[in-house]
């Protein structure tokens, strides 16, 4: 286990050390202490290593991640795991706004609640939130799965494309062109696998699926007010 | 961007350290806005007394005889404490209007930063570290306070464009965000006789609250109606004689983090601002909900979800 004191080492040196790890590195376990809400911790990693951040993080932790597993032992600031490509990010506490935004792949697990705009413009990432999510989540979500064990805030899935949204609790309101969908066997399978991978104690049958009504895909003058 | 911090103390033992804690929190937020900085400190009130905190760009000249001139004019007691470009004038509470009228008439270069029984506002152009040092904020004690570091977007970088803005006796406002309907609202408020000095958007927000309260609204009601009448992005923190309040616009893209322990309630634009507070590791940390008015008050048992009266 390699331990980095972020206060002593500084952010750039820390990220540089993590970026230097190749696919066959034997230094696979890293721990970052004294995070103290710093920005951009463990951003842009591209190696199969496991990084554990002790304490809460600021903006953009684990952004652009590829391959790495990043555990945040605290809460996470805005833009956590933004544009993730692959790998896994686990937040033990809550996550601030736009967690997992624009992510192309990988799995983001939030054990607490996520704030507004969770999964905005997601493009293939899987996000599992054990608690609730805030307003405007999955706005313009294109693909991937957003799983919420708790409740969702206002305007869920506004203008979404083909992302699947699974919510166990209440949805305060659906956004434009987002609707309740039928839960078919293949969806239950996807959900079962994601819940298991995210360590979530919930049954797939308890969830409701939401997705695009596909009315905004093509221009229709009757929808002018919704564009 | 802009950075906001706020600290409301429940534990009296921390009161001598309020200025120091608030200064450290504000310095952490420096890179959210290096243009100007300000702090509102609620240092406690003396019975029957009120404080006018004033500022001058030429303090040596402006403040030299100000104490005596004011004493003669209002025929009452005046105690002046000069701190760099600011001076705190301690006068009898019933003479506050007379003192303001005297300053407007006879010392136009002296600008009133705040008025109140407990409140003092210090603000200047520069980094939080330097501004706090000029006014020796770290040595100030008090029950609660708020601070702001500014990245100017809507108007010039000047002392009068710095936050906090005084909105009424013992009330002040800091803002992160930008208001988009401030020009039309400024015209409307000026027509109603509200004094607005600058082209700054937040000053209009502050004037709006003042105007609402002059028309009978409570601060809580004024904040509720700001959600309808102010267009734009905002996270507001308001200081009152007994505590502080927080409100975010319905979109809530301007960040806000709060922490509460048995000793304090703290606000920061980012968690970084809170990391050196005592017991933060075990504090309850959360984000205030959008379009919801929160208040903490020394007047009643503080609760985190208390809706404004």
CSV table of N, CA, C and O in Angstrom, one decimal, chain A residues 136-224:
chain,number,residue,atom,x,y,z
A,136,UNK,N,-33.5,17.7,-11.7
A,136,UNK,CA,-32.9,17.7,-13.0
A,136,UNK,C,-31.9,16.6,-13.2
A,136,UNK,O,-30.9,16.7,-14.0
A,137,UNK,N,-32.0,15.4,-12.5
A,137,UNK,CA,-31.1,14.3,-12.7
A,137,UNK,C,-31.4,13.7,-14.1
A,137,UNK,O,-32.5,13.7,-14.6
A,138,UNK,N,-30.3,13.1,-14.7
A,138,UNK,CA,-30.4,12.4,-16.0
A,138,UNK,C,-31.0,13.4,-17.1
A,138,UNK,O,-31.6,12.9,-18.0
A,139,UNK,N,-30.8,14.6,-16.9
A,139,UNK,CA,-31.1,15.6,-18.0
A,139,UNK,C,-30.3,15.3,-19.2
A,139,UNK,O,-29.1,15.1,-19.2
A,140,UNK,N,-31.0,15.1,-20.3
A,140,UNK,CA,-30.4,14.8,-21.6
A,140,UNK,C,-29.5,13.5,-21.6
A,140,UNK,O,-28.6,13.4,-22.3
A,141,UNK,N,-29.9,12.6,-20.7
A,141,UNK,CA,-29.2,11.3,-20.5
A,141,UNK,C,-29.3,10.5,-21.8
A,141,UNK,O,-30.4,10.3,-22.3
A,142,UNK,N,-28.1,10.1,-22.3
A,142,UNK,CA,-28.2,9.4,-23.7
A,142,UNK,C,-28.1,7.9,-23.6
A,142,UNK,O,-28.9,7.2,-24.3
A,143,UNK,N,-27.3,7.4,-22.8
A,143,UNK,CA,-27.3,5.9,-22.6
A,143,UNK,C,-26.7,5.6,-21.2
A,143,UNK,O,-26.1,6.4,-20.6
A,144,UNK,N,-26.8,4.3,-20.9
A,144,UNK,CA,-26.4,3.9,-19.5
A,144,UNK,C,-27.5,3.7,-18.6
A,144,UNK,O,-28.7,3.8,-19.0
A,145,UNK,N,-27.3,3.4,-17.4
A,145,UNK,CA,-28.3,3.1,-16.4
A,145,UNK,C,-28.2,4.0,-15.1
A,145,UNK,O,-27.0,4.1,-14.6
A,146,UNK,N,-29.2,4.6,-14.7
A,146,UNK,CA,-29.2,5.3,-13.4
A,146,UNK,C,-30.2,4.6,-12.5
A,146,UNK,O,-31.4,4.5,-12.8
A,147,UNK,N,-29.6,4.1,-11.4
A,147,UNK,CA,-30.4,3.3,-10.4
A,147,UNK,C,-30.5,4.1,-9.1
A,147,UNK,O,-29.5,4.5,-8.6
A,148,UNK,N,-31.7,4.3,-8.6
A,148,UNK,CA,-31.9,5.1,-7.4
A,148,UNK,C,-32.7,4.3,-6.4
A,148,UNK,O,-33.9,4.0,-6.7
A,149,UNK,N,-32.1,4.0,-5.2
A,149,UNK,CA,-32.9,3.2,-4.3
A,149,UNK,C,-33.9,4.1,-3.5
A,149,UNK,O,-34.9,3.6,-3.0
A,150,UNK,N,-33.6,5.4,-3.4
A,150,UNK,CA,-34.5,6.3,-2.7
A,150,UNK,C,-35.4,7.0,-3.7
A,150,UNK,O,-35.9,6.4,-4.6
A,151,UNK,N,-35.6,8.3,-3.4
A,151,UNK,CA,-36.5,9.1,-4.2
A,151,UNK,C,-35.7,10.0,-5.2
A,151,UNK,O,-34.5,10.3,-5.0
A,152,UNK,N,-36.4,10.5,-6.2
A,152,UNK,CA,-35.9,11.4,-7.2
A,152,UNK,C,-36.6,12.7,-7.1
A,152,UNK,O,-37.8,12.8,-6.8
A,153,UNK,N,-35.8,13.8,-7.3
A,153,UNK,CA,-36.4,15.2,-7.2
A,153,UNK,C,-37.1,15.5,-8.5
A,153,UNK,O,-37.5,14.7,-9.3
A,154,UNK,N,-37.3,16.9,-8.7
A,154,UNK,CA,-38.1,17.4,-9.8
A,154,UNK,C,-37.4,17.1,-11.1
A,154,UNK,O,-36.2,17.0,-11.2
A,155,UNK,N,-38.2,17.0,-12.2
A,155,UNK,CA,-37.8,17.0,-13.6
A,155,UNK,C,-36.8,15.9,-13.9
A,155,UNK,O,-35.8,16.1,-14.6
A,156,UNK,N,-37.1,14.7,-13.4
A,156,UNK,CA,-36.2,13.5,-13.7
A,156,UNK,C,-36.3,13.2,-15.2
A,156,UNK,O,-37.3,13.2,-15.8
A,157,UNK,N,-35.1,13.0,-15.7
A,157,UNK,CA,-34.9,12.6,-17.1
A,157,UNK,C,-35.4,13.5,-18.2
A,157,UNK,O,-35.8,13.1,-19.3
A,158,UNK,N,-35.4,14.8,-17.9
A,158,UNK,CA,-35.8,15.8,-18.9
A,158,UNK,C,-35.1,15.7,-20.2
A,158,UNK,O,-33.8,15.6,-20.2
A,159,UNK,N,-35.8,15.6,-21.3
A,159,UNK,CA,-35.2,15.6,-22.6
A,159,UNK,C,-34.2,14.4,-22.7
A,159,UNK,O,-33.2,14.5,-23.4
A,160,UNK,N,-34.5,13.3,-22.1
A,160,UNK,CA,-33.5,12.2,-22.1
A,160,UNK,C,-33.6,11.4,-23.4
A,160,UNK,O,-34.6,11.5,-24.1
A,161,UNK,N,-32.6,10.7,-23.8
A,161,UNK,CA,-32.6,9.9,-25.0
A,161,UNK,C,-32.8,8.4,-24.5
A,161,UNK,O,-33.8,8.1,-24.0
A,162,UNK,N,-31.7,7.6,-24.7
A,162,UNK,CA,-32.0,6.2,-24.4
A,162,UNK,C,-31.4,5.6,-23.1
A,162,UNK,O,-31.2,4.4,-23.0
A,163,UNK,N,-31.1,6.5,-22.2
A,163,UNK,CA,-30.7,6.0,-20.9
A,163,UNK,C,-31.8,5.3,-20.1
A,163,UNK,O,-33.0,5.7,-20.4
A,164,UNK,N,-31.6,4.3,-19.3
A,164,UNK,CA,-32.6,3.7,-18.5
A,164,UNK,C,-32.5,4.3,-17.1
A,164,UNK,O,-31.5,4.3,-16.5
A,165,UNK,N,-33.7,4.7,-16.6
A,165,UNK,CA,-33.7,5.2,-15.2
A,165,UNK,C,-34.6,4.3,-14.3
A,165,UNK,O,-35.7,4.1,-14.7
A,166,UNK,N,-34.0,3.8,-13.3
A,166,UNK,CA,-34.7,2.9,-12.4
A,166,UNK,C,-34.8,3.6,-11.0
A,166,UNK,O,-33.8,3.9,-10.4
A,167,UNK,N,-36.0,3.8,-10.5
A,167,UNK,CA,-36.2,4.5,-9.2
A,167,UNK,C,-37.1,3.6,-8.3
A,167,UNK,O,-38.2,3.2,-8.8
A,168,UNK,N,-36.6,3.4,-7.1
A,168,UNK,CA,-37.4,2.5,-6.2
A,168,UNK,C,-38.5,3.4,-5.4
A,168,UNK,O,-39.6,2.9,-5.1
A,169,UNK,N,-38.1,4.6,-5.1
A,169,UNK,CA,-39.0,5.4,-4.3
A,169,UNK,C,-39.8,6.3,-5.1
A,169,UNK,O,-40.3,6.0,-6.2
A,170,UNK,N,-40.2,7.5,-4.6
A,170,UNK,CA,-41.0,8.5,-5.2
A,170,UNK,C,-40.2,9.3,-6.3
A,170,UNK,O,-39.1,9.6,-6.0
A,171,UNK,N,-40.9,9.7,-7.3
A,171,UNK,CA,-40.3,10.7,-8.3
A,171,UNK,C,-41.2,11.9,-8.1
A,171,UNK,O,-42.4,11.9,-8.3
A,172,UNK,N,-40.5,13.0,-7.7
A,172,UNK,CA,-41.3,14.3,-7.5
A,172,UNK,C,-42.0,14.7,-8.7
A,172,UNK,O,-43.1,15.1,-8.7
A,173,UNK,N,-41.3,14.8,-9.8
A,173,UNK,CA,-41.9,15.0,-11.1
A,173,UNK,C,-41.0,14.6,-12.2
A,173,UNK,O,-39.8,14.5,-12.1
A,174,UNK,N,-41.6,14.2,-13.4
A,174,UNK,CA,-40.8,13.8,-14.5
A,174,UNK,C,-40.6,15.0,-15.4
A,174,UNK,O,-41.4,15.9,-15.5
A,175,UNK,N,-39.4,15.1,-16.1
A,175,UNK,CA,-39.1,16.1,-17.0
A,175,UNK,C,-39.8,15.9,-18.3
A,175,UNK,O,-40.5,14.9,-18.5
A,176,UNK,N,-39.6,16.9,-19.2
A,176,UNK,CA,-40.2,16.9,-20.5
A,176,UNK,C,-39.8,15.6,-21.3
A,176,UNK,O,-38.6,15.2,-21.3
A,177,UNK,N,-40.8,14.9,-21.8
A,177,UNK,CA,-40.5,13.7,-22.7
A,177,UNK,C,-40.0,12.5,-21.9
A,177,UNK,O,-39.4,11.6,-22.5
A,178,UNK,N,-40.1,12.5,-20.6
A,178,UNK,CA,-39.7,11.3,-19.8
A,178,UNK,C,-41.0,10.7,-19.3
A,178,UNK,O,-41.9,11.3,-18.9
A,179,UNK,N,-41.0,9.3,-19.4
A,179,UNK,CA,-42.3,8.6,-19.0
A,179,UNK,C,-41.9,7.3,-18.3
A,179,UNK,O,-40.8,6.8,-18.4
A,180,UNK,N,-43.0,6.8,-17.6
A,180,UNK,CA,-42.9,5.5,-16.9
A,180,UNK,C,-42.8,4.5,-18.0
A,180,UNK,O,-43.6,4.6,-19.0
A,181,UNK,N,-42.0,3.4,-17.8
A,181,UNK,CA,-41.9,2.4,-18.8
A,181,UNK,C,-42.2,1.0,-18.2
A,181,UNK,O,-42.0,0.8,-17.0
A,182,UNK,N,-42.5,0.1,-19.1
A,182,UNK,CA,-42.7,-1.3,-18.7
A,182,UNK,C,-41.4,-1.9,-18.2
A,182,UNK,O,-40.3,-1.7,-18.9
A,183,UNK,N,-41.4,-2.7,-17.2
A,183,UNK,CA,-40.2,-3.4,-16.7
A,183,UNK,C,-40.2,-4.8,-17.3
A,183,UNK,O,-41.0,-5.6,-16.9
A,184,UNK,N,-39.4,-5.0,-18.3
A,184,UNK,CA,-39.3,-6.3,-18.9
A,184,UNK,C,-38.2,-7.2,-18.3
A,184,UNK,O,-37.4,-6.7,-17.6
A,185,UNK,N,-38.2,-8.5,-18.6
A,185,UNK,CA,-37.3,-9.4,-17.9
A,185,UNK,C,-35.8,-8.9,-18.1
A,185,UNK,O,-35.0,-9.0,-17.2
A,186,UNK,N,-35.5,-8.4,-19.3
A,186,UNK,CA,-34.1,-8.0,-19.6
A,186,UNK,C,-33.7,-6.8,-18.7
A,186,UNK,O,-32.6,-6.7,-18.3
A,187,UNK,N,-34.7,-6.0,-18.3
A,187,UNK,CA,-34.4,-4.8,-17.4
A,187,UNK,C,-34.2,-5.3,-16.0
A,187,UNK,O,-33.3,-4.8,-15.3
A,188,UNK,N,-34.9,-6.3,-15.6
A,188,UNK,CA,-34.7,-6.9,-14.3
A,188,UNK,C,-33.3,-7.5,-14.2
A,188,UNK,O,-32.7,-7.4,-13.1
A,189,UNK,N,-32.9,-8.1,-15.3
A,189,UNK,CA,-31.6,-8.7,-15.3
A,189,UNK,C,-30.5,-7.7,-15.1
A,189,UNK,O,-29.5,-7.8,-14.4
A,190,UNK,N,-30.6,-6.6,-15.9
A,190,UNK,CA,-29.6,-5.5,-15.8
A,190,UNK,C,-29.6,-4.9,-14.4
A,190,UNK,O,-28.5,-4.7,-13.8
A,191,UNK,N,-30.8,-4.7,-13.9
A,191,UNK,CA,-30.9,-4.1,-12.5
A,191,UNK,C,-30.3,-5.0,-11.5
A,191,UNK,O,-29.6,-4.6,-10.6
A,192,UNK,N,-30.6,-6.3,-11.6
A,192,UNK,CA,-30.1,-7.3,-10.6
A,192,UNK,C,-28.5,-7.3,-10.6
A,192,UNK,O,-27.9,-7.2,-9.5
A,193,UNK,N,-28.0,-7.2,-11.8
A,193,UNK,CA,-26.5,-7.2,-11.9
A,193,UNK,C,-25.9,-5.9,-11.3
A,193,UNK,O,-24.9,-6.0,-10.5
A,194,UNK,N,-26.5,-4.8,-11.6
A,194,UNK,CA,-26.0,-3.5,-11.1
A,194,UNK,C,-26.1,-3.4,-9.6
A,194,UNK,O,-25.2,-2.9,-8.9
A,195,UNK,N,-27.3,-3.9,-9.0
A,195,UNK,CA,-27.5,-3.8,-7.6
A,195,UNK,C,-26.4,-4.7,-6.9
A,195,UNK,O,-25.9,-4.3,-5.9
A,196,UNK,N,-26.2,-5.9,-7.5
A,196,UNK,CA,-25.2,-6.7,-6.9
A,196,UNK,C,-23.8,-6.1,-6.9
A,196,UNK,O,-23.1,-6.1,-5.9
A,197,UNK,N,-23.5,-5.5,-8.0
A,197,UNK,CA,-22.1,-4.9,-8.2
A,197,UNK,C,-22.0,-3.7,-7.3
A,197,UNK,O,-20.9,-3.4,-6.8
A,198,UNK,N,-23.1,-3.0,-7.0
A,198,UNK,CA,-23.0,-1.8,-6.2
A,198,UNK,C,-23.2,-2.1,-4.7
A,198,UNK,O,-23.3,-1.2,-3.8
A,199,UNK,N,-23.4,-3.4,-4.4
A,199,UNK,CA,-23.6,-3.8,-3.0
A,199,UNK,C,-24.8,-3.2,-2.4
A,199,UNK,O,-24.9,-2.9,-1.2
A,200,UNK,N,-25.9,-3.2,-3.2
A,200,UNK,CA,-27.1,-2.6,-2.8
A,200,UNK,C,-28.1,-3.7,-2.4
A,200,UNK,O,-28.4,-4.6,-3.2
A,201,UNK,N,-28.7,-3.5,-1.2
A,201,UNK,CA,-29.6,-4.5,-0.7
A,201,UNK,C,-31.1,-4.1,-1.2
A,201,UNK,O,-31.8,-3.5,-0.4
A,202,UNK,N,-31.4,-4.5,-2.4
A,202,UNK,CA,-32.8,-4.1,-2.9
A,202,UNK,C,-33.1,-5.2,-4.0
A,202,UNK,O,-32.2,-5.7,-4.6
A,203,UNK,N,-34.4,-5.3,-4.2
A,203,UNK,CA,-34.9,-6.3,-5.2
A,203,UNK,C,-35.2,-5.6,-6.4
A,203,UNK,O,-35.9,-4.5,-6.4
A,204,UNK,N,-34.9,-6.1,-7.6
A,204,UNK,CA,-35.2,-5.4,-8.9
A,204,UNK,C,-36.6,-5.1,-9.0
A,204,UNK,O,-37.0,-4.1,-9.6
A,205,UNK,N,-37.5,-6.1,-8.5
A,205,UNK,CA,-38.9,-5.9,-8.7
A,205,UNK,C,-39.5,-4.7,-8.0
A,205,UNK,O,-40.6,-4.3,-8.3
A,206,UNK,N,-38.8,-4.1,-7.1
A,206,UNK,CA,-39.3,-3.0,-6.3
A,206,UNK,C,-39.2,-1.7,-7.1
A,206,UNK,O,-39.7,-0.6,-6.7
A,207,UNK,N,-38.5,-1.7,-8.2
A,207,UNK,CA,-38.2,-0.5,-9.0
A,207,UNK,C,-39.2,-0.2,-10.1
A,207,UNK,O,-39.8,-1.1,-10.6
A,208,UNK,N,-39.2,1.0,-10.5
A,208,UNK,CA,-40.0,1.5,-11.6
A,208,UNK,C,-39.0,2.0,-12.7
A,208,UNK,O,-38.1,2.7,-12.3
A,209,UNK,N,-39.3,1.6,-13.9
A,209,UNK,CA,-38.4,2.1,-15.0
A,209,UNK,C,-39.0,3.3,-15.7
A,209,UNK,O,-40.2,3.4,-15.9
A,210,UNK,N,-38.1,4.3,-15.9
A,210,UNK,CA,-38.5,5.5,-16.7
A,210,UNK,C,-37.5,5.7,-17.8
A,210,UNK,O,-36.4,5.2,-17.8
A,211,UNK,N,-38.0,6.3,-18.9
A,211,UNK,CA,-37.2,6.6,-20.0
A,211,UNK,C,-37.8,7.5,-21.0
A,211,UNK,O,-38.9,8.1,-20.7
A,212,UNK,N,-37.2,7.7,-22.1
A,212,UNK,CA,-37.7,8.7,-23.1
A,212,UNK,C,-39.0,8.2,-23.8
A,212,UNK,O,-39.2,7.1,-24.2
A,213,UNK,N,-39.9,9.2,-23.9
A,213,UNK,CA,-41.2,8.9,-24.6
A,213,UNK,C,-40.9,9.1,-26.1
A,213,UNK,O,-41.8,8.9,-27.0
A,214,UNK,N,-39.7,9.6,-26.4
A,214,UNK,CA,-39.2,9.7,-27.8
A,214,UNK,C,-40.1,10.7,-28.7
A,214,UNK,O,-40.1,10.6,-29.9
A,215,UNK,N,-40.8,11.6,-28.0
A,215,UNK,CA,-41.6,12.6,-28.7
A,215,UNK,C,-40.8,13.8,-29.2
A,215,UNK,O,-41.2,14.5,-30.0
A,216,UNK,N,-39.6,14.0,-28.6
A,216,UNK,CA,-38.8,15.1,-28.9
A,216,UNK,C,-37.7,14.8,-29.9
A,216,UNK,O,-36.9,15.6,-30.2
A,217,UNK,N,-37.7,13.5,-30.4
A,217,UNK,CA,-36.6,13.1,-31.3
A,217,UNK,C,-36.6,13.8,-32.6
A,217,UNK,O,-35.6,14.2,-33.2
A,218,UNK,N,-37.8,14.0,-33.1
A,218,UNK,CA,-38.0,14.7,-34.4
A,218,UNK,C,-38.8,15.9,-34.3
A,218,UNK,O,-39.7,15.9,-33.4
A,219,UNK,N,-38.5,16.9,-35.1
A,219,UNK,CA,-39.3,18.1,-34.9
A,219,UNK,C,-40.8,17.9,-35.3
A,219,UNK,O,-41.1,17.3,-36.2
A,220,UNK,N,-41.6,18.4,-34.4
A,220,UNK,CA,-43.0,18.3,-34.6
A,220,UNK,C,-43.6,19.6,-34.1
A,220,UNK,O,-43.3,20.0,-32.9
A,221,UNK,N,-44.3,20.3,-34.9
A,221,UNK,CA,-44.7,21.7,-34.5
A,221,UNK,C,-45.6,21.7,-33.3
A,221,UNK,O,-45.6,22.6,-32.5
A,222,UNK,N,-46.3,20.5,-33.1
A,222,UNK,CA,-47.2,20.5,-31.9
A,222,UNK,C,-46.4,20.5,-30.6
A,222,UNK,O,-46.9,20.7,-29.5
A,223,UNK,N,-45.1,20.1,-30.7
A,223,UNK,CA,-44.2,20.1,-29.5
A,223,UNK,C,-43.4,21.3,-29.3
A,223,UNK,O,-42.5,21.4,-28.5
A,224,UNK,N,-43.7,22.4,-30.1
A,224,UNK,CA,-42.8,23.6,-30.2
A,224,UNK,C,-42.6,24.1,-28.7
A,224,UNK,O,-41.5,24.5,-28.4
